[in-house]
Structure formats: C-alpha cells, structure tokens
C-alpha cells in the first residue's frame, strides 16, 4: 500500500514516514523543500531498501 505524507520533512512527518516504511508501506513525501525530502527518501532507502519511495517537492 502507498501512503502520501504532506509535510513529510518536518519532525512528525519524518517520524511517520520512518515508522510506516518499517512495516512495509510505500511512502510518498510531499514537501516544499525537495532537498530535505530527498534526504528522507535516501534515509528510507538506506534503512529498508528501495520500496518505491517517492518525493513530491
């Protein structure tokens, strides 16, 4: 299942993305800062492999 997180680069959004990815969800990060969103996607890939994470910045 894919879940989009608007504001995914803030503390709550990042934590939610990491938690949901840890149980197998595909995550789409929405943010005004594409650089910060890319950092979180990189963190998700490093921790759990590439599961189709996306960013919308």
XYZ file of C-alpha atoms in Angstrom:
57
model
C 0.000 0.000 0.000
C 1.228 3.503 -0.795
C 0.814 6.387 1.642
C 1.456 10.070 0.915
C 2.673 12.323 3.716
C 2.194 16.063 3.216
C 4.782 17.938 5.250
C 6.863 14.793 5.344
C 10.124 16.573 6.096
C 9.125 18.008 9.477
C 9.746 16.071 12.687
C 6.281 14.474 12.790
C 6.177 13.707 9.067
C 9.666 12.235 9.064
C 8.868 10.057 12.075
C 5.642 8.880 10.476
C 7.433 8.086 7.207
C 10.102 6.069 9.004
C 7.552 4.160 11.089
C 5.289 3.317 8.155
C 8.244 2.293 5.989
C 9.430 -0.011 8.764
C 6.228 -2.039 8.449
C 6.329 -2.190 4.650
C 4.369 0.761 3.274
C 5.463 2.601 0.124
C 5.925 6.235 1.100
C 5.442 9.407 -0.943
C 6.892 12.504 0.738
C 5.332 15.888 -0.014
C 7.330 18.984 0.861
C 8.186 22.485 -0.275
C 11.838 21.554 0.178
C 12.830 18.957 -2.402
C 16.319 18.792 -0.861
C 15.020 17.799 2.576
C 12.553 15.354 1.024
C 15.386 13.741 -0.955
C 17.373 13.305 2.273
C 14.473 11.465 3.888
C 13.923 9.263 0.826
C 17.650 8.435 0.901
C 17.330 7.569 4.603
C 14.354 5.289 3.884
C 16.222 3.517 1.075
C 19.330 3.088 3.222
C 17.327 1.596 6.092
C 14.802 -0.600 4.255
C 15.911 -0.796 0.610
C 14.162 0.714 -2.384
C 10.441 0.065 -1.998
C 9.298 2.675 -4.476
C 9.648 5.711 -2.198
C 8.892 8.983 -3.966
C 9.160 12.650 -3.268
C 6.984 15.495 -4.438
C 8.707 18.772 -3.757
